[in-house]
CSV table of C-alpha atoms and ligand atoms in Angstrom, one decimal:
chain,number,residue,atom,x,y,z
A,17,UNK,CA,-31.6,109.6,-41.5
A,18,UNK,CA,-35.4,107.3,-41.8
A,19,UNK,CA,-37.2,107.4,-39.0
A,20,UNK,CA,-35.8,105.6,-35.9
A,21,UNK,CA,-36.4,102.4,-34.7
A,22,UNK,CA,-37.5,101.5,-31.7
A,23,UNK,CA,-34.0,99.1,-31.4
A,24,UNK,CA,-31.8,97.8,-34.0
A,25,UNK,CA,-29.9,94.1,-33.5
A,26,UNK,CA,-26.6,94.2,-35.6
A,27,UNK,CA,-25.6,90.8,-35.8
A,28,UNK,CA,-27.8,88.1,-37.8
A,29,UNK,CA,-26.1,84.9,-36.1
A,30,UNK,CA,-28.5,82.8,-33.4
A,31,UNK,CA,-28.1,85.4,-31.2
A,32,UNK,CA,-29.3,88.4,-32.9
A,33,UNK,CA,-32.1,86.7,-34.8
A,34,UNK,CA,-33.8,85.2,-31.3
A,35,UNK,CA,-33.0,88.2,-29.7
A,36,UNK,CA,-35.1,90.3,-32.4
A,37,UNK,CA,-38.0,88.5,-32.1
A,38,UNK,CA,-37.8,88.4,-29.0
A,39,UNK,CA,-38.5,92.1,-28.6
A,40,UNK,CA,-40.7,92.0,-31.7
A,41,UNK,CA,-43.2,89.8,-30.4
A,42,UNK,CA,-42.3,89.1,-26.2
A,43,UNK,CA,-41.7,93.0,-25.7
A,44,UNK,CA,-43.8,94.7,-27.7
A,45,UNK,CA,-41.7,96.6,-29.7
A,46,UNK,CA,-43.0,98.0,-32.6
A,47,UNK,CA,-39.7,98.9,-35.5
A,48,UNK,CA,-36.8,96.1,-34.6
A,49,UNK,CA,-34.3,96.4,-37.3
A,50,UNK,CA,-31.9,93.1,-37.6
A,51,UNK,CA,-28.7,94.2,-39.5
A,52,UNK,CA,-26.3,91.7,-41.4
A,53,UNK,CA,-23.2,92.0,-43.0
A,54,UNK,CA,-23.3,88.3,-44.5
A,55,UNK,CA,-25.4,87.9,-47.8
A,56,UNK,CA,-28.1,85.5,-45.5
A,57,UNK,CA,-28.4,84.8,-41.4
A,58,UNK,CA,-26.3,82.8,-39.6
A,59,UNK,CA,-23.6,82.1,-41.6
A,60,UNK,CA,-20.8,82.5,-39.0
A,61,UNK,CA,-20.2,81.0,-35.9
A,62,UNK,CA,-24.1,79.9,-35.7
A,63,UNK,CA,-23.3,77.6,-38.7
A,64,UNK,CA,-19.7,76.7,-38.0
A,65,UNK,CA,-19.6,74.8,-34.5
A,66,UNK,CA,-20.0,71.8,-33.5
A,67,UNK,CA,-23.5,70.7,-33.3
A,68,UNK,CA,-23.9,69.6,-29.7
A,69,UNK,CA,-26.2,70.4,-27.7
A,70,UNK,CA,-24.7,70.4,-24.5
A,71,UNK,CA,-26.5,68.7,-21.5
A,72,UNK,CA,-23.3,69.4,-19.3
A,73,UNK,CA,-21.1,66.5,-19.4
A,74,UNK,CA,-18.6,68.8,-21.5
A,75,UNK,CA,-17.8,70.9,-18.3
A,76,UNK,CA,-16.2,68.8,-15.5
A,77,UNK,CA,-14.6,71.9,-14.5
A,78,UNK,CA,-17.0,74.8,-14.6
A,79,UNK,CA,-20.4,73.2,-12.8
A,80,UNK,CA,-22.3,76.3,-13.6
A,81,UNK,CA,-21.9,76.0,-17.0
A,82,UNK,CA,-22.5,72.1,-16.4
A,83,UNK,CA,-25.4,73.6,-14.0
A,84,UNK,CA,-26.8,75.5,-17.1
A,85,UNK,CA,-27.1,72.9,-19.6
A,86,UNK,CA,-28.5,70.7,-17.8
A,87,UNK,CA,-31.4,73.6,-17.5
A,88,UNK,CA,-31.2,74.7,-20.6
A,89,UNK,CA,-31.4,71.2,-22.9
A,90,UNK,CA,-34.8,70.4,-22.1
A,91,UNK,CA,-36.1,73.9,-23.1
A,92,UNK,CA,-34.1,73.9,-26.3
A,93,UNK,CA,-34.9,70.7,-27.2
A,94,UNK,CA,-38.7,71.6,-26.6
A,95,UNK,CA,-38.6,75.3,-28.2
A,96,UNK,CA,-36.4,73.7,-31.8
A,97,UNK,CA,-37.5,70.5,-32.2
A,98,UNK,CA,-36.9,70.5,-36.0
A,99,UNK,CA,-33.5,71.1,-35.2
A,100,UNK,CA,-32.9,68.6,-33.4
A,101,UNK,CA,-30.5,65.0,-34.9
A,102,UNK,CA,-30.4,62.1,-32.0
A,103,UNK,CA,-30.4,59.4,-34.3
A,104,UNK,CA,-26.9,58.8,-33.0
A,105,UNK,CA,-25.4,57.5,-30.0
A,106,UNK,CA,-23.1,59.7,-27.7
A,107,UNK,CA,-19.9,58.4,-26.2
A,108,UNK,CA,-17.9,59.9,-23.7
A,109,UNK,CA,-14.4,58.4,-23.2
A,110,UNK,CA,-11.9,58.7,-20.4
A,111,UNK,CA,-8.2,58.6,-21.0
A,112,UNK,CA,-6.0,56.9,-19.1
A,113,UNK,CA,-3.2,60.0,-19.4
A,114,UNK,CA,-3.1,63.3,-19.8
A,115,UNK,CA,-7.2,63.9,-18.9
A,116,UNK,CA,-7.7,66.7,-16.4
A,117,UNK,CA,-10.4,63.9,-14.7
A,118,UNK,CA,-10.5,59.9,-14.6
A,119,UNK,CA,-13.4,57.7,-14.8
A,120,UNK,CA,-14.4,58.1,-10.8
A,121,UNK,CA,-14.5,61.9,-11.2
A,122,UNK,CA,-16.1,61.9,-14.4
A,123,UNK,CA,-18.7,59.4,-13.0
A,124,UNK,CA,-18.9,61.8,-9.7
A,125,UNK,CA,-19.8,64.7,-12.0
A,126,UNK,CA,-21.9,63.6,-14.1
A,127,UNK,CA,-24.5,62.3,-10.8
A,128,UNK,CA,-24.0,65.8,-9.4
A,129,UNK,CA,-25.1,67.5,-11.9
A,130,UNK,CA,-27.8,64.2,-12.7
A,131,UNK,CA,-26.7,63.8,-16.1
A,132,UNK,CA,-28.2,60.2,-16.8
A,133,UNK,CA,-24.3,57.7,-18.4
A,134,UNK,CA,-24.1,54.2,-18.2
A,135,UNK,CA,-21.0,52.4,-19.0
A,136,UNK,CA,-21.0,51.5,-22.8
A,137,UNK,CA,-21.7,48.3,-24.2
A,138,UNK,CA,-19.4,45.8,-25.3
A,139,UNK,CA,-19.6,46.5,-28.9
A,140,UNK,CA,-18.8,50.1,-28.4
A,141,UNK,CA,-15.9,50.0,-25.8
A,142,UNK,CA,-14.4,47.8,-28.3
A,143,UNK,CA,-13.9,50.9,-30.5
A,144,UNK,CA,-11.3,52.0,-28.5
A,145,UNK,CA,-7.9,52.0,-27.6
A,146,UNK,CA,-8.3,49.6,-24.3
A,147,UNK,CA,-4.4,50.7,-23.1
A,148,UNK,CA,-5.0,54.4,-23.8
A,149,UNK,CA,-8.7,54.8,-22.8
A,150,UNK,CA,-10.1,53.9,-19.3
A,151,UNK,CA,-13.2,53.8,-19.4
A,152,UNK,CA,-16.2,54.7,-21.9
A,153,UNK,CA,-20.1,55.8,-20.7
A,154,UNK,CA,-23.4,56.3,-22.9
A,155,UNK,CA,-24.4,59.2,-22.3
A,156,UNK,CA,-27.9,61.8,-23.7
A,157,UNK,CA,-26.8,64.2,-25.7
A,158,UNK,CA,-28.1,65.7,-29.1
A,159,UNK,CA,-27.2,67.7,-31.9
A,160,UNK,CA,-28.5,70.4,-33.9
A,161,UNK,CA,-28.8,71.5,-37.4
A,162,UNK,CA,-27.7,74.2,-38.4
A,163,UNK,CA,-29.7,74.8,-41.4
A,164,UNK,CA,-32.7,73.6,-39.7
A,165,UNK,CA,-31.8,76.8,-37.2
A,166,UNK,CA,-31.3,79.7,-40.4
A,167,UNK,CA,-35.0,78.0,-41.9
A,168,UNK,CA,-36.6,78.8,-38.5
A,169,UNK,CA,-34.9,82.3,-38.0
A,170,UNK,CA,-35.9,83.4,-41.4
A,171,UNK,CA,-39.7,82.7,-40.7
A,172,UNK,CA,-39.9,83.2,-37.5
A,173,UNK,CA,-38.3,87.0,-38.4
A,174,UNK,CA,-40.7,87.7,-40.8
A,175,UNK,CA,-43.8,86.3,-39.4
A,176,UNK,CA,-42.9,88.8,-36.5
A,177,UNK,CA,-42.7,91.7,-38.3
A,178,UNK,CA,-38.7,92.3,-38.0
A,179,UNK,CA,-37.1,94.3,-41.2
A,180,UNK,CA,-34.4,91.9,-41.7
A,181,UNK,CA,-31.1,93.8,-43.6
A,182,UNK,CA,-29.1,91.4,-45.1
A,183,UNK,CA,-25.5,92.3,-46.9
A,184,UNK,CA,-25.4,95.3,-44.7
A,185,UNK,CA,-22.9,96.3,-42.3
A,186,UNK,CA,-22.9,98.6,-39.1
A,187,UNK,CA,-19.8,100.7,-39.2
A,188,UNK,CA,-20.1,102.2,-35.8
A,189,UNK,CA,-22.7,102.7,-33.3
A,190,UNK,CA,-22.6,106.5,-30.8
A,191,UNK,CA,-24.5,108.9,-29.8
A,192,UNK,CA,-27.1,110.2,-32.0
A,193,UNK,CA,-28.5,113.9,-31.7
A,194,UNK,CA,-32.7,114.2,-30.5
A,195,UNK,CA,-32.5,110.0,-30.7
A,196,UNK,CA,-30.9,107.7,-28.2
A,197,UNK,CA,-28.5,106.2,-30.6
A,198,UNK,CA,-27.1,106.4,-34.1
A,199,UNK,CA,-25.7,103.8,-36.4
A,200,UNK,CA,-23.8,104.3,-39.5
A,201,UNK,CA,-24.3,101.3,-41.8
A,202,UNK,CA,-22.8,100.3,-45.6
A,203,UNK,CA,-25.7,98.6,-47.6
A,204,UNK,CA,-24.8,96.2,-50.7
A,205,UNK,CA,-23.3,98.3,-53.2
A,206,UNK,CA,-21.6,100.1,-50.7
A,207,UNK,CA,-23.6,103.1,-49.8
A,208,UNK,CA,-23.7,104.4,-46.7
A,209,UNK,CA,-26.7,105.1,-44.4
A,210,UNK,CA,-27.8,106.2,-40.9
A,211,UNK,CA,-30.1,105.1,-38.6
A,212,UNK,CA,-31.1,105.9,-35.5
A,213,UNK,CA,-32.7,103.5,-32.5
A,214,UNK,CA,-33.8,104.4,-28.7
A,215,UNK,CA,-31.4,100.7,-27.9
A,216,UNK,CA,-29.6,98.9,-29.7
A,217,UNK,CA,-28.1,95.0,-29.3
A,218,UNK,CA,-24.5,94.4,-30.5
A,219,UNK,CA,-24.5,90.5,-31.4
A,220,UNK,CA,-21.7,90.4,-33.3
A,221,UNK,CA,-20.0,87.5,-31.9
A,222,UNK,CA,-16.1,88.2,-32.6
A,223,UNK,CA,-17.2,91.8,-34.0
A,224,UNK,CA,-18.7,92.7,-30.0
A,225,UNK,CA,-15.5,95.3,-29.4
A,226,UNK,CA,-16.0,96.9,-33.3
A,227,UNK,CA,-18.2,98.9,-32.6
A,228,UNK,CA,-18.5,101.3,-30.2
A,229,UNK,CA,-15.7,103.1,-31.1
A,230,UNK,CA,-15.4,106.2,-28.7
A,231,UNK,CA,-17.6,104.5,-26.3
A,232,UNK,CA,-14.6,101.8,-25.6
A,233,UNK,CA,-15.3,98.2,-26.0
A,234,UNK,CA,-17.0,95.6,-23.2
A,235,UNK,CA,-15.9,95.5,-19.8
A,236,UNK,CA,-15.9,91.6,-19.7
A,237,UNK,CA,-12.2,90.7,-21.5
A,238,UNK,CA,-12.7,88.5,-24.7
A,239,UNK,CA,-10.3,86.1,-25.8
A,240,UNK,CA,-10.5,84.8,-29.7
A,241,UNK,CA,-9.3,82.0,-31.2
A,242,UNK,CA,-8.6,80.8,-35.5
A,243,UNK,CA,-10.2,77.5,-35.3
A,244,UNK,CA,-10.6,74.3,-37.3
A,245,UNK,CA,-12.8,71.8,-37.2
A,246,UNK,CA,-12.3,68.9,-40.4
A,247,UNK,CA,-15.2,67.8,-41.7
A,248,UNK,CA,-14.6,63.8,-42.2
A,249,UNK,CA,-16.7,60.9,-43.1
A,250,UNK,CA,-16.0,58.0,-40.7
A,251,UNK,CA,-16.5,54.5,-41.8
A,252,UNK,CA,-19.7,52.5,-40.8
A,253,UNK,CA,-18.7,51.5,-37.7
A,254,UNK,CA,-18.5,55.7,-36.5
A,255,UNK,CA,-21.1,56.9,-38.9
A,256,UNK,CA,-23.7,56.2,-36.3
A,257,UNK,CA,-21.7,57.7,-32.7
A,258,UNK,CA,-20.8,61.0,-31.2
A,259,UNK,CA,-17.0,61.0,-29.2
A,260,UNK,CA,-15.8,62.6,-27.0
A,261,UNK,CA,-12.2,62.3,-24.8
A,262,UNK,CA,-12.7,64.0,-21.8
A,263,UNK,CA,-10.9,66.5,-20.6
A,264,UNK,CA,-7.7,67.4,-22.1
A,265,UNK,CA,-5.3,67.5,-25.4
A,266,UNK,CA,-8.1,65.3,-26.7
A,267,UNK,CA,-10.2,65.4,-29.7
A,268,UNK,CA,-14.3,64.8,-30.7
A,269,UNK,CA,-15.9,63.6,-33.1
A,270,UNK,CA,-20.0,64.9,-33.4
A,271,UNK,CA,-22.4,64.1,-36.3
A,272,UNK,CA,-22.9,67.3,-38.2
A,273,UNK,CA,-26.4,67.3,-39.5
A,274,UNK,CA,-26.4,70.5,-42.0
A,275,UNK,CA,-23.4,68.7,-44.9
A,276,UNK,CA,-24.8,64.8,-43.6
A,277,UNK,CA,-20.5,64.8,-42.2
A,278,UNK,CA,-19.1,64.4,-38.8
A,279,UNK,CA,-17.1,67.3,-37.7
A,280,UNK,CA,-13.6,66.3,-36.2
A,281,UNK,CA,-12.0,69.1,-33.3
A,282,UNK,CA,-8.8,68.1,-31.5
A,283,UNK,CA,-7.6,70.2,-28.2
A,284,UNK,CA,-4.2,70.5,-29.8
A,285,UNK,CA,-5.0,71.0,-33.6
A,286,UNK,CA,-8.1,73.6,-33.8
A,287,UNK,CA,-6.8,76.5,-32.2
A,288,UNK,CA,-4.4,77.3,-34.8
A,289,UNK,CA,-3.7,80.6,-33.0
A,290,UNK,CA,-4.9,83.0,-30.0
A,291,UNK,CA,-6.0,86.0,-31.4
A,292,UNK,CA,-6.2,89.5,-29.3
A,293,UNK,CA,-9.1,91.3,-29.2
A,294,UNK,CA,-7.7,94.4,-31.2
A,295,UNK,CA,-10.0,96.2,-34.0
A,296,UNK,CA,-7.5,97.2,-36.3
A,297,UNK,CA,-7.0,93.7,-36.9
A,298,UNK,CA,-9.3,92.0,-39.3
A,299,UNK,CA,-10.6,89.0,-38.2
A,300,UNK,CA,-12.6,87.9,-41.1
A,301,UNK,CA,-9.9,88.2,-43.7
A,302,UNK,CA,-7.8,85.2,-41.7
A,303,UNK,CA,-11.0,83.3,-43.0
A,304,UNK,CA,-10.7,84.6,-46.3
A,305,UNK,CA,-9.3,82.0,-49.1
A,306,UNK,CA,-6.8,80.5,-49.9
A,307,UNK,CA,-6.8,80.2,-45.8
A,308,UNK,CA,-4.8,78.1,-43.1
A,309,UNK,CA,-3.8,75.2,-44.2
A,310,UNK,CA,-5.8,72.1,-42.7
A,311,UNK,CA,-4.4,70.3,-39.7
A,312,UNK,CA,-6.8,67.4,-40.3
A,313,UNK,CA,-3.7,64.8,-41.3
A,314,UNK,CA,-2.6,65.4,-37.7
A,315,UNK,CA,-6.1,65.6,-36.0
A,316,UNK,CA,-7.1,62.2,-37.4
A,317,UNK,CA,-3.5,60.7,-36.3
A,318,UNK,CA,-3.7,61.6,-33.1
A,319,UNK,CA,-7.8,60.4,-32.8
A,320,UNK,CA,-6.7,57.3,-34.4
A,321,UNK,CA,-4.4,56.3,-31.2
A,322,UNK,CA,-7.5,56.1,-28.9
A,323,UNK,CA,-10.6,54.7,-32.0
A,324,UNK,CA,-8.2,53.2,-34.3
A,325,UNK,CA,-11.2,52.7,-37.2
A,326,UNK,CA,-11.0,56.6,-37.8
A,327,UNK,CA,-7.7,55.8,-38.9
A,328,UNK,CA,-10.2,55.2,-42.2
A,329,UNK,CA,-11.7,58.1,-42.2
A,330,UNK,CA,-12.4,60.2,-45.4
A,331,UNK,CA,-11.5,63.9,-45.0
A,332,UNK,CA,-13.7,66.2,-46.7
A,333,UNK,CA,-13.2,69.9,-46.2
A,334,UNK,CA,-13.0,72.0,-42.8
A,335,UNK,CA,-15.0,74.5,-41.7
A,336,UNK,CA,-12.9,77.5,-40.2
A,337,UNK,CA,-14.1,79.9,-37.4
A,338,UNK,CA,-13.1,82.9,-35.2
A,339,UNK,CA,-14.0,81.5,-31.7
A,340,UNK,CA,-14.8,84.3,-29.2
A,341,UNK,CA,-14.8,83.2,-25.3
A,342,UNK,CA,-14.6,85.0,-22.3
A,343,UNK,CA,-10.7,85.4,-20.9
A,344,UNK,CA,-11.8,85.0,-17.7
A,345,UNK,CA,-12.7,81.2,-18.5
A,346,UNK,CA,-9.8,80.3,-20.0
A,347,UNK,CA,-8.7,78.4,-16.8
A,348,UNK,CA,-12.5,76.5,-16.4
A,349,UNK,CA,-13.2,76.4,-19.9
A,350,UNK,CA,-16.7,77.6,-18.5
A,351,UNK,CA,-19.8,79.3,-21.1
A,352,UNK,CA,-21.2,81.8,-19.1
A,353,UNK,CA,-23.4,84.7,-21.3
A,354,UNK,CA,-22.0,88.2,-21.7
A,355,UNK,CA,-25.2,90.3,-21.6
A,356,UNK,CA,-23.3,93.9,-20.8
A,357,UNK,CA,-25.0,97.5,-21.2
A,358,UNK,CA,-22.5,100.0,-22.4
A,359,UNK,CA,-22.5,103.3,-19.4
A,360,UNK,CA,-21.5,105.8,-22.0
A,361,UNK,CA,-23.8,104.5,-25.0
A,362,UNK,CA,-26.7,104.7,-22.7
A,363,UNK,CA,-29.4,102.1,-24.9
A,364,UNK,CA,-26.7,99.6,-26.1
A,365,UNK,CA,-25.6,96.1,-25.1
A,366,UNK,CA,-23.4,94.1,-25.9
A,367,UNK,CA,-24.4,90.2,-26.3
A,368,UNK,CA,-22.2,87.3,-25.8
A,369,UNK,CA,-24.0,83.3,-25.6
A,370,UNK,CA,-21.1,81.4,-25.7
A,371,UNK,CA,-22.8,78.1,-26.8
A,372,UNK,CA,-26.1,77.9,-28.2
A,373,UNK,CA,-28.6,76.6,-25.4
A,374,UNK,CA,-27.0,79.4,-23.1
A,375,UNK,CA,-29.8,81.9,-25.2
A,376,UNK,CA,-32.4,81.2,-22.2
A,377,UNK,CA,-29.6,82.7,-19.7
A,378,UNK,CA,-29.7,86.2,-22.5
A,379,UNK,CA,-33.4,86.4,-22.7
A,380,UNK,CA,-33.6,86.0,-18.7
A,381,UNK,CA,-31.2,89.2,-18.4
A,382,UNK,CA,-33.1,90.7,-21.6
A,383,UNK,CA,-35.9,90.7,-19.3
A,384,UNK,CA,-34.9,91.8,-16.4
A,385,UNK,CA,-34.1,95.5,-18.5
A,386,UNK,CA,-36.7,97.9,-18.7
A,387,UNK,CA,-36.9,98.3,-22.3
A,388,UNK,CA,-40.4,98.9,-24.2
B,420,FAD,C1,-15.6,76.2,-33.1
B,420,FAD,C2,-16.9,76.6,-32.6
B,420,FAD,C3,-17.1,75.0,-32.3
B,420,FAD,C4,-18.7,75.6,-31.4
B,420,FAD,N1,-19.0,74.5,-30.8
B,420,FAD,C5,-20.5,74.8,-30.5
B,420,FAD,C6,-21.1,73.5,-30.0
B,420,FAD,O1,-20.9,72.6,-30.4
B,420,FAD,N2,-22.4,73.6,-29.0
B,420,FAD,C7,-22.3,75.2,-28.7
B,420,FAD,O2,-23.9,75.2,-28.4
B,420,FAD,N3,-21.9,76.5,-29.0
B,420,FAD,C8,-20.7,76.0,-30.0
B,420,FAD,N4,-20.1,77.1,-30.3
B,420,FAD,C9,-20.5,78.2,-29.7
B,420,FAD,C10,-22.0,79.0,-30.9
B,420,FAD,O3,-21.2,78.5,-32.3
B,420,FAD,C11,-21.7,80.7,-30.4
B,420,FAD,O4,-21.9,80.4,-29.0
B,420,FAD,C12,-23.1,80.9,-31.1
B,420,FAD,O5,-22.8,80.9,-32.6
B,420,FAD,C13,-23.1,82.0,-31.0
B,420,FAD,O6,-23.7,83.2,-31.9
B,420,FAD,P1,-23.6,84.6,-32.3
B,420,FAD,O7,-25.0,84.9,-33.0
B,420,FAD,O8,-23.5,85.6,-31.3
B,420,FAD,O9,-23.0,84.8,-33.2
B,420,FAD,P2,-22.6,84.4,-34.5
B,420,FAD,O10,-23.5,83.8,-35.7
B,420,FAD,O11,-21.4,84.3,-35.3
B,420,FAD,O12,-23.3,85.7,-35.7
B,420,FAD,C14,-22.5,87.2,-35.6
B,420,FAD,C15,-22.8,87.7,-37.1
B,420,FAD,O13,-22.6,88.8,-36.8
B,420,FAD,C16,-22.4,89.1,-38.0
B,420,FAD,N5,-21.4,90.5,-38.0
B,420,FAD,C17,-20.5,90.9,-37.3
B,420,FAD,N6,-19.8,92.1,-37.6
B,420,FAD,C18,-21.1,92.9,-38.0
B,420,FAD,C19,-21.3,93.7,-38.3
B,420,FAD,N7,-20.5,94.8,-38.4
B,420,FAD,N8,-22.2,94.3,-38.9
B,420,FAD,C20,-23.4,93.6,-39.3
B,420,FAD,N9,-23.5,92.0,-39.2
B,420,FAD,C21,-21.6,91.5,-38.5
B,420,FAD,C22,-21.5,88.4,-39.2
B,420,FAD,O14,-21.9,88.2,-39.7
B,420,FAD,C23,-22.4,86.6,-38.1
B,420,FAD,O15,-23.6,86.7,-39.0
B,420,FAD,C24,-18.8,77.1,-31.0
B,420,FAD,C25,-18.3,77.7,-31.7
B,420,FAD,C26,-17.0,77.2,-32.6
B,420,FAD,C27,-16.3,78.4,-33.0
């Protein structure tokens, strides 16, 4: 075993990158290692997501998540200006039937969280079927460019002096002899090695409960879903728009700046299947070629009932990903963070961000820990 690290962060997504940098730059840890299984940083959920910087509107059933989004969005926009995309109009619409909110409730909720909205201009309202849609609002919400976040991560980690091991998989985290924790690693050519560390941050998202072995997993129960977001190219009428139809079995269409396309997700068709948090199921294998059959036709067909111009959108391809959320939020769709200290592995932490801008809630929890 080489000289132990002060901290090892497992998982080079957005959360792992931000935490590794923070430990080095703001918490003064001298030797920090970030271990990522893929050949580059931010290839998994931090790339494959709908790229929405949430401003609260999406969460009428979880006041806390909506409120935290309102606090975190301005900070995120200030800290990652190069990744923020504002050159589109964000619309939220309310369906007449099957919606969990009506227009009056949506307005009251947006006012309560202090999120600006106005009735959409006539030409924008005209894009929606008046029979199926009760109200359309223009709101203040942005997208992020996941490529730019990855470029930021590479530079920020280099400048912070964090060691980055790519194409390297952590296979277990145990109590060490002499050092607090011991990680088993499998490198690019399958070469096995062991690293010691005083602290380990498990930021592996869907993989969170696959590393702690005998020490068990997180106390909070996780839920995984195999998801599909279609990448589509809408015609000129919809190109400059993001559209979210609230809150039920509907769709949302968001610019996806990393590919200059739009993502289309649909509450009914995006989740292909629910997956138990069972370490014996190989979640990655579900994403490997040929992968699941696309449901883009069904997404487009249903979405076009509400926004007829979507019928002429070109389907490009699809992004498949395992989505991981806390089981307790199944009912309210809230996205709180998970920041858990493993009782049976002192020095080990499990981290789940829920959504990108929650990073501030994680850093707040981290800074309350006596780590030095
Ligand atoms: C379909 C979908 C839509 C979403 N839409 C939005 C949205 O619009 N806005 C928003 O804010 N959030 C959204 N999210 C949530 C957001 O993507 C996540 O909260 C965020 O990306 C999580 O970051 P992470 O670093 O924890 O995970 P990841 O980016 O997945 O990083 C985890 C990393 O760990 C690596 N890893 C796993 N196991 C190991 C191991 N054993 N050893 C080494 N490395 C390992 C993986 O390769 C991966 O790179 C969405 C998520 C999904 C799936």
